[in-house]
Coordinates of C-alpha atoms in Angstrom, one line a residue:
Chain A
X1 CA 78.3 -156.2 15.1
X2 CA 75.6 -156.8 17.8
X3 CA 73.5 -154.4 16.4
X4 CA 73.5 -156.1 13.0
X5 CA 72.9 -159.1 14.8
X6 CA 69.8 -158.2 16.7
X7 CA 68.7 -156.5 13.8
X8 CA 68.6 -159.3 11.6
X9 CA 66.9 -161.7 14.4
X10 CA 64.7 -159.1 15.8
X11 CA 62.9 -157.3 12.5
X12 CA 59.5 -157.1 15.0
X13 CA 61.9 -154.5 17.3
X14 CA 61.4 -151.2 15.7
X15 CA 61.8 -147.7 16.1
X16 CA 58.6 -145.5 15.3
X17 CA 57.7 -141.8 15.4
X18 CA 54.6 -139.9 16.0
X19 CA 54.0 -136.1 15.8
X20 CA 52.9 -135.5 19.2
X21 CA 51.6 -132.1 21.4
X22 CA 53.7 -132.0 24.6
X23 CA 50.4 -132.0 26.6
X24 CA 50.1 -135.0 25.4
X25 CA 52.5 -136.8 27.2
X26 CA 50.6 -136.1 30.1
X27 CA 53.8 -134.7 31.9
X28 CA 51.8 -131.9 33.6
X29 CA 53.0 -128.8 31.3
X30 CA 50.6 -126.4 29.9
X31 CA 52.4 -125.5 26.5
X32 CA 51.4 -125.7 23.1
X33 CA 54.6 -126.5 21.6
X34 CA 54.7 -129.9 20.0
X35 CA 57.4 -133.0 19.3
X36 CA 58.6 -136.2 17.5
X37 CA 57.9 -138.8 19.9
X38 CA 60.1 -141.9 18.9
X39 CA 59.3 -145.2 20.5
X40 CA 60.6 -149.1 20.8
X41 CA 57.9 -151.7 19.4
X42 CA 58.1 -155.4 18.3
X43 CA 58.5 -159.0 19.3
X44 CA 62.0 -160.0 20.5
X45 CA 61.0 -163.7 20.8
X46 CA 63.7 -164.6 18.2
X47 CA 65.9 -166.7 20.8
X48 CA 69.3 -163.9 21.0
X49 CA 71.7 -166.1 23.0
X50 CA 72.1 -169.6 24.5
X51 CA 71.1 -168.0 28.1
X52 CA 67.6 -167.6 26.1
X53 CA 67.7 -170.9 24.6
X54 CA 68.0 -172.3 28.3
X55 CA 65.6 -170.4 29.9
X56 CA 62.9 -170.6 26.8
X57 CA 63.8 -174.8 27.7
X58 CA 63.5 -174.5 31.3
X59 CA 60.4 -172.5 30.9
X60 CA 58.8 -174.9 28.9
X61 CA 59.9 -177.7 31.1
X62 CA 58.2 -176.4 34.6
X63 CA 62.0 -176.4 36.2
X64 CA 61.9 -173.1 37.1
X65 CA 59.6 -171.9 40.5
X66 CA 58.7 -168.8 38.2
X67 CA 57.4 -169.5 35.6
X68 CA 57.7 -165.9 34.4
X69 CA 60.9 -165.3 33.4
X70 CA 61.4 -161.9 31.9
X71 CA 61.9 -162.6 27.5
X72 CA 64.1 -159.9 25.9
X73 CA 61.9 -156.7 25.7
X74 CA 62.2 -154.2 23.2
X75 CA 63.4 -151.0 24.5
X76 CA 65.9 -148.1 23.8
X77 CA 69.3 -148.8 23.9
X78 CA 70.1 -145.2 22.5
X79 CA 68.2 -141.6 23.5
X80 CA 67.1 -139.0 21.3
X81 CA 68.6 -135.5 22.7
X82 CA 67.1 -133.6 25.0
X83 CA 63.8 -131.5 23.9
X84 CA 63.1 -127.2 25.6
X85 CA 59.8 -125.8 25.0
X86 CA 58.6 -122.8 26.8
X87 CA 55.2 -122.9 28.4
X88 CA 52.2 -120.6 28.6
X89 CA 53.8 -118.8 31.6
X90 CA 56.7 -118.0 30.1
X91 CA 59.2 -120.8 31.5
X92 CA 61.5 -122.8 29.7
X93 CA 61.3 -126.7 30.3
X94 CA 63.8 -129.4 29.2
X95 CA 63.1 -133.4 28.6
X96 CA 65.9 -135.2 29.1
X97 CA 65.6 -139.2 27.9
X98 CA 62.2 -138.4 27.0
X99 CA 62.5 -140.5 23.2
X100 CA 64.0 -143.1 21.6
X101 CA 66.7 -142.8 19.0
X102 CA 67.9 -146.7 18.5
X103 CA 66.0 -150.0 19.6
X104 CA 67.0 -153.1 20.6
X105 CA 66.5 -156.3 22.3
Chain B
X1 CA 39.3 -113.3 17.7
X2 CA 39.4 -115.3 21.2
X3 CA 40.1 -114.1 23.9
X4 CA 42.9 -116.4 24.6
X5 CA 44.8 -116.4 21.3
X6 CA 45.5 -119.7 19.8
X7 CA 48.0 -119.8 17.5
X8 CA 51.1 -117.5 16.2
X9 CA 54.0 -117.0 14.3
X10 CA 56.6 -117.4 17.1
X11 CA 55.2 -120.5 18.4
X12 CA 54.9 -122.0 15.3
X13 CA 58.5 -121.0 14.7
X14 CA 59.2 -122.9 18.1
X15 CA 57.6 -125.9 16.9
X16 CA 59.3 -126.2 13.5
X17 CA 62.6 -125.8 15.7
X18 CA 61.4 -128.8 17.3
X19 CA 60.3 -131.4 14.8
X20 CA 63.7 -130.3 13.0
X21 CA 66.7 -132.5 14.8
X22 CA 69.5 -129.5 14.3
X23 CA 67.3 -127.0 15.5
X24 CA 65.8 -129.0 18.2
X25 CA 69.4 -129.9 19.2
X26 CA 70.9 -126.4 19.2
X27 CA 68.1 -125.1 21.0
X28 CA 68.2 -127.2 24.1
X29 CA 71.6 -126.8 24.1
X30 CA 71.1 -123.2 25.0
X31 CA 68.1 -123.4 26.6
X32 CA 69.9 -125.7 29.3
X33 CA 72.9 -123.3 30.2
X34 CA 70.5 -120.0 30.3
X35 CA 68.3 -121.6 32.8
X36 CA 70.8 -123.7 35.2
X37 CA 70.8 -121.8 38.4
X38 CA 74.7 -121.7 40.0
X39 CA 75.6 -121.6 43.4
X40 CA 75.3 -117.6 44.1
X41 CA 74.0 -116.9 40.5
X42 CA 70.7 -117.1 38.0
X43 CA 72.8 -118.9 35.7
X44 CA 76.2 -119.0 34.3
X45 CA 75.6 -116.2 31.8
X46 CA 79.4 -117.3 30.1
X47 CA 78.3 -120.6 29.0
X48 CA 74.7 -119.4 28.0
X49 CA 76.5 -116.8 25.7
X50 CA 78.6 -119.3 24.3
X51 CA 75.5 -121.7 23.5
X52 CA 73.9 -118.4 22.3
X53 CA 76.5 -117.9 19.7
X54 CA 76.7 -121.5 18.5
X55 CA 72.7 -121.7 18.1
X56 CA 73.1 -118.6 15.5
X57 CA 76.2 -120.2 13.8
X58 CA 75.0 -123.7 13.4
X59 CA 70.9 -123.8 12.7
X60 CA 69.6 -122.2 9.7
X61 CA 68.3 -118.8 9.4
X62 CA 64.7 -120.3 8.5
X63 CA 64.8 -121.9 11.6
X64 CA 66.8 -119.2 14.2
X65 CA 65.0 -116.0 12.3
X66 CA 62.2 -117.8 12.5
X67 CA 62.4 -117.6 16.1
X68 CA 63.9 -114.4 16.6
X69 CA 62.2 -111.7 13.9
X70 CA 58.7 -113.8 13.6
X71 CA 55.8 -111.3 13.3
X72 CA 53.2 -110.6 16.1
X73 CA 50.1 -109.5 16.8
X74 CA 49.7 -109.7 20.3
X75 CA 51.4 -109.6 23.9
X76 CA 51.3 -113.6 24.1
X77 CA 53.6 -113.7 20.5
X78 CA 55.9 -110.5 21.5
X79 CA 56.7 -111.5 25.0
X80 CA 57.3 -115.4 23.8
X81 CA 59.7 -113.8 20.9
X82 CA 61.6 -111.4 24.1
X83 CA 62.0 -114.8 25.7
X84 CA 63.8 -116.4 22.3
X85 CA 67.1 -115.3 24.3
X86 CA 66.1 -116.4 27.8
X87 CA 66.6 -112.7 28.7
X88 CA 66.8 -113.4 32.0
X89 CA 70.6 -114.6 31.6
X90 CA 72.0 -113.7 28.7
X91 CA 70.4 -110.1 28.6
X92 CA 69.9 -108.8 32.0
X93 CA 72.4 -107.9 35.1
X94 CA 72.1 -106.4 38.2
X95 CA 73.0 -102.5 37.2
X96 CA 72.4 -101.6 33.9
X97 CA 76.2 -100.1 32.9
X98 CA 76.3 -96.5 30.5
X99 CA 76.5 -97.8 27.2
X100 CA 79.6 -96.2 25.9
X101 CA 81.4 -98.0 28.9
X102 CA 79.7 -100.7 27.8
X103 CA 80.9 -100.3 24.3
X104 CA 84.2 -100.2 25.5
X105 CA 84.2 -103.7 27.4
X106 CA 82.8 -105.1 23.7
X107 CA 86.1 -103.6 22.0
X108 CA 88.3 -105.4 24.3
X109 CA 86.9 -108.9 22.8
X110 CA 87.8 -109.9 19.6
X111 CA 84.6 -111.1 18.6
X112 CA 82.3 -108.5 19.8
X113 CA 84.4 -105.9 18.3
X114 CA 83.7 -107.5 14.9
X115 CA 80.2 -108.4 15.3
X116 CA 79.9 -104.7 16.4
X117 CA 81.7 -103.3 13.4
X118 CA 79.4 -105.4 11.0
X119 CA 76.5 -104.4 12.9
X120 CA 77.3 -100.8 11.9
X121 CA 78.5 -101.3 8.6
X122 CA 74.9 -103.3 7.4
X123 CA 72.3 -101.6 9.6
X124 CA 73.2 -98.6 8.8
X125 CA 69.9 -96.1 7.5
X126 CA 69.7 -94.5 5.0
X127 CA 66.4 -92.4 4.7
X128 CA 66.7 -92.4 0.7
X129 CA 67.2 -95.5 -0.1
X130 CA 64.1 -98.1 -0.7
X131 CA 65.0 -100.0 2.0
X132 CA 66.0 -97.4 4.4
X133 CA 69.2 -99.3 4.6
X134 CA 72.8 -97.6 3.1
X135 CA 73.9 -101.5 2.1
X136 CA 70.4 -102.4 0.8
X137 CA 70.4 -105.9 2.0
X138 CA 68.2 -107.0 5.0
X139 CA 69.8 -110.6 5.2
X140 CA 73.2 -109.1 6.0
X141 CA 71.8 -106.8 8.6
X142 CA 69.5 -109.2 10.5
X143 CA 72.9 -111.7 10.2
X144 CA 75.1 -108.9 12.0
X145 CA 72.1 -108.5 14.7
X146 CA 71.8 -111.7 15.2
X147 CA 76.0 -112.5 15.3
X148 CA 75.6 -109.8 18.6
X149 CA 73.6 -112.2 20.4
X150 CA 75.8 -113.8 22.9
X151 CA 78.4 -110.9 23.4
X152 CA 78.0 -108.7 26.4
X153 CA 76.5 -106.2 23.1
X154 CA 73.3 -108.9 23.5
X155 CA 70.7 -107.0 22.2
X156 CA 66.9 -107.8 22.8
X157 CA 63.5 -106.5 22.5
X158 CA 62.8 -103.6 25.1
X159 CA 59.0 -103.8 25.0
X160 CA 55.8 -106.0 23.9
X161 CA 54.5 -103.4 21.7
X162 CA 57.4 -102.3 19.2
X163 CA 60.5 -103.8 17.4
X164 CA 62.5 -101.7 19.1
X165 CA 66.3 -103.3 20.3
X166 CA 68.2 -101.7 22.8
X167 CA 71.7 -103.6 24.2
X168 CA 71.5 -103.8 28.1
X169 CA 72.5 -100.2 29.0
X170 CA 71.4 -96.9 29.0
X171 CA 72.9 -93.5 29.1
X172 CA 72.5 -92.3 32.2
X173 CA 76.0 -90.9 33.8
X174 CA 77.3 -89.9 30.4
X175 CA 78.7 -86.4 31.4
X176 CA 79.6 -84.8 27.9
X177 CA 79.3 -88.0 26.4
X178 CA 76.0 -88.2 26.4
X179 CA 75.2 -86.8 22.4
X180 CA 77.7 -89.6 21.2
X181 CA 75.7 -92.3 24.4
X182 CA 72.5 -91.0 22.7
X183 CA 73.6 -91.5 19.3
X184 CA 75.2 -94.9 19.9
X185 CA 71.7 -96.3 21.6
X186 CA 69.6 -94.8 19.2
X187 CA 71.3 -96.8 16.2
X188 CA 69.6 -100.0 18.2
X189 CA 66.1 -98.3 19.4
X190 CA 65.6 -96.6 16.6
X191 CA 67.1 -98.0 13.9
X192 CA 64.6 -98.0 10.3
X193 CA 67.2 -100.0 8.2
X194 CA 66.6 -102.8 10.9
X195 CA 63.0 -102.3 11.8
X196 CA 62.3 -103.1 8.1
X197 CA 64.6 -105.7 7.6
X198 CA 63.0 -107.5 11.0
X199 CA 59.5 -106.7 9.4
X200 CA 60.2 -107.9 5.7
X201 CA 61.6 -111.2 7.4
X202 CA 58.7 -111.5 9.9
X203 CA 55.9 -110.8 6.9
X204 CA 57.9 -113.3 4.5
X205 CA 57.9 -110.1 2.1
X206 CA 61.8 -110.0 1.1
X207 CA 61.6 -113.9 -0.1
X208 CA 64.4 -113.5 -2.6
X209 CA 67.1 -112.8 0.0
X210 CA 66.6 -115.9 2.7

């Protein structure tokens, strides 16, 4: 039910793909195998619970010392399994954690 | 050509695996066991069997064929294809055994023995026959080829520059076994029905059958 919830408050929180080479990911391997890279993107600033309410209120009323209080961020709450690929010297790599599979806020 | 190939069949085999979620799964579920070191050992060759098996039972042939019997041109394709199995695990061992005793350790598992028997029943040659097979159907001998893959009958590619197979043994020590030893490796290393069948997969010539 939270899910739903979040889902219906949140639409700016998506999950997107993009048909990457591993190389790029910058992870230092030298392969030419390639992925789907699946990653969280979008605007949680739909107020989720009355903790947010307060803080979005304190916030906006200077009664906290930090100002910056960290919103709800957008960001996996479910990984994609893992990914192997085998590089140009003939050694097998695994990313674990490496994409997103669900989002959330 | 460059120097430094580009491209090739077995790699782009490796990437469909990977933009496909069931063949992407399957995969690094076997490429995980096959290259965890143990304690005292390269890896825990049980449990990369086992993964082995369920990779060739649950992804589609287009996928684990694709990987397996794709066609090559060069070193960089055939040595990427010998490493489909991570060889180093589930293929070789300390002392390569004689393969009739070999043979013998495969009868005394039920699902070796089987594979086994279907290996010889749908690879077998036939020199007349178009398809220098006896059954005349490559798809049911890659399948029984393939179904070996994970047994301690794991058969791989023994060179960069053939299709030859070979189990891991030899028939060294056979005593007055060694015409039936000879005979029994011979039906992997030199073996037309299957050469063909791997080539008429790898060239996309047999279409009907996949």
């Amino acid at each position: 039910k939270g899910r739903r919830n979040q889902k219906g408050k949140n639409r700016g929180c998506v999950l997107t793909a993009i048909h990457l080479n591993v190389t790029d990911l910058d992870l230092g391997y030298e392969t030419k195998e390639e992925l789907i890279f699946r990653y969280c993107s979008g605007s949680c600033d739909a107020v989720e619970t009355t903790y947010d309410k307060i803080l979005k209120n304190l916030t906006r009323k200077k009664k906290l010392v930090n100002d910056k209080v960290r919103q709800a961020c957008c960001r996996p709450t479910a990984f994609d399994d893992d990914l192997s690929f085998l590089d140009d010297n003939l050694v097998y790599h695994i990313l674990k954690k490496h994409s997103a599979k669900r989002c959330g806020c | 050509e460059p120097v430094l190939s580009k491209g090739n069949n077995c790699l782009d085999a490796a990437k469909a695996c990977n933009l496909n979620d069931t063949c992407k799964r399957f995969r690094s579920a076997y490429i995980t066991p096959c290259t965890s070191s143990t304690s005292n050992e390269i890896c825990n060759k049980r449990k990369c069997h086992k993964a082995l098996r369920l990779f060739f039972d649950k992804v589609p042939p287009k996928h684990s064929y694709g990987m397996l019997f794709c066609s090559c041109r060069d070193v960089a394709c055939t040595e990427r294809r010998r490493q489909t199995i991570v060889p180093v695990c589930s293929y070789e061992d300390r002392e390569k055994p004689n393969c009739l005793n070999l043979q013998e350790s495969c009868k005394k598992n039920y699902i070796c023995r089987s594979r086994l028997a279907d290996f010889f029943t749908n690879c077998q040659p036939e020199s007349r026959s178009v398809s220098s097979c006896l059954k005349e159907n490559y798809a049911d001998c890659l399948l029984a080829y393939s179904g070996l893959i994970g047994t301690v009958m794991t058969p791989n590619y023994i060179d960069s520059s053939s299709l030859s197979v070979a189990p891991w043994c030899d028939c060294s020590n056979s005593g007055n076994d060694i015409d039936e030893c000879r005979k029994f490796l011979n039906f992997f290393q030199d073996n037309t029905c299957l050469k063909n069948a791997i080539q008429a997969f790898g060239n996309g010539t047999d279409v009907n059958v996949w």
